[in-house]
């Protein structure tokens, strides 16, 4: 029996949840219910697709994404954990931590009474994890696929010393065109501008993107909206225990240099990432659980007032 057979036998839900060998032969799970469909790679517990019924895909996946062991997938929702960006002390360690490139274990799958589907993953404590992150902890990731996509990354400190972590759910959203998008909910927030030597600035008005953008917004508990004039839709983002929002678009030159993006790929995606980074990093006390939560849903787009 293959690993895929074993997974289907243990966790499969007839007509709703199936494990399969996806691109590069990597194990994936596909969920289809009356509300939505989604694909998740077990490597990184990396969601690569989410499409509510009768909607265009909400999550963007690069047509040139590569699927290989130990390599992060360009697009979808990579999990950045237990550090966001470069390691704060050892810059040679992998950017965005290691959770996005390790195989996660499936611990539970459930068909919920409202027709949505839940799947829970756990990050195994492998030798790599123990070496790179010498703290006792349990990390789970719960994904609920419905008309709303709900994600919860829970970190429990099972040791006797506090530890500090930074993290993000690095969501790539599919958009009609980068020129026709604005992001709301960050007005007045301070941000560190990575394309300007991490200078601290303050956001005036809504965020629009007209060049390479790589910003860590700090102290951002409010909900966000990505308004897309071209696709005529709004993506609503609601967060819990997340004080940072990262907005990233590599623009033309960087896209052309990246092996896993099409040169014009930057026009069709924007990253709006929910997490806790830099000064918003979280201290997890012994016995405590920190739960980073986020929910995405499509709201109605009104031409007249742009409200939902
Ligand atoms: O979240 C923004 C960012 O940290 C950018 O600086 C950019 O490099 C991006 O993530 C992608 O990182 P990756 O390691 O996946 O190439």
Coordinates of N, CA and C in Angstrom, one line a residue, residues 40 48-49 94 132 187-189 195 197 203 223 232 285:
X40 N -4.1 21.3 -1.1 CA -3.1 21.6 -0.1 C -2.0 20.5 -0.3
X48 N -2.5 25.5 -2.1 CA -2.1 26.0 -3.4 C -3.3 26.5 -4.2
X49 N -4.5 26.2 -3.7 CA -5.7 26.7 -4.5 C -6.9 26.8 -3.5
X94 N 17.5 29.4 6.5 CA 16.5 29.6 5.5 C 15.6 30.8 5.8
X132 N 17.3 23.4 14.2 CA 17.1 24.8 13.9 C 16.2 25.6 14.9
X187 N -4.6 52.2 6.7 CA -4.4 53.6 6.8 C -3.9 54.1 8.2
X188 N -2.9 54.9 8.2 CA -2.3 55.4 9.4 C -1.3 54.5 10.1
X189 N -1.2 53.3 9.6 CA -0.2 52.3 10.3 C 1.2 52.6 9.9
X195 N 12.1 48.0 0.5 CA 12.8 48.5 -0.7 C 13.5 49.9 -0.5
X197 N 15.6 50.4 2.4 CA 16.5 50.2 3.6 C 15.8 50.0 4.9
X203 N 1.6 55.0 6.6 CA 0.7 54.8 5.5 C -0.3 55.9 5.4
X223 N -9.4 44.7 10.2 CA -9.7 43.9 9.0 C -9.1 44.6 7.8
X232 N -13.9 42.9 -10.3 CA -15.1 43.4 -9.6 C -15.4 42.6 -8.4
X285 N 4.8 31.8 26.4 CA 5.2 31.4 27.8 C 5.0 29.9 27.9

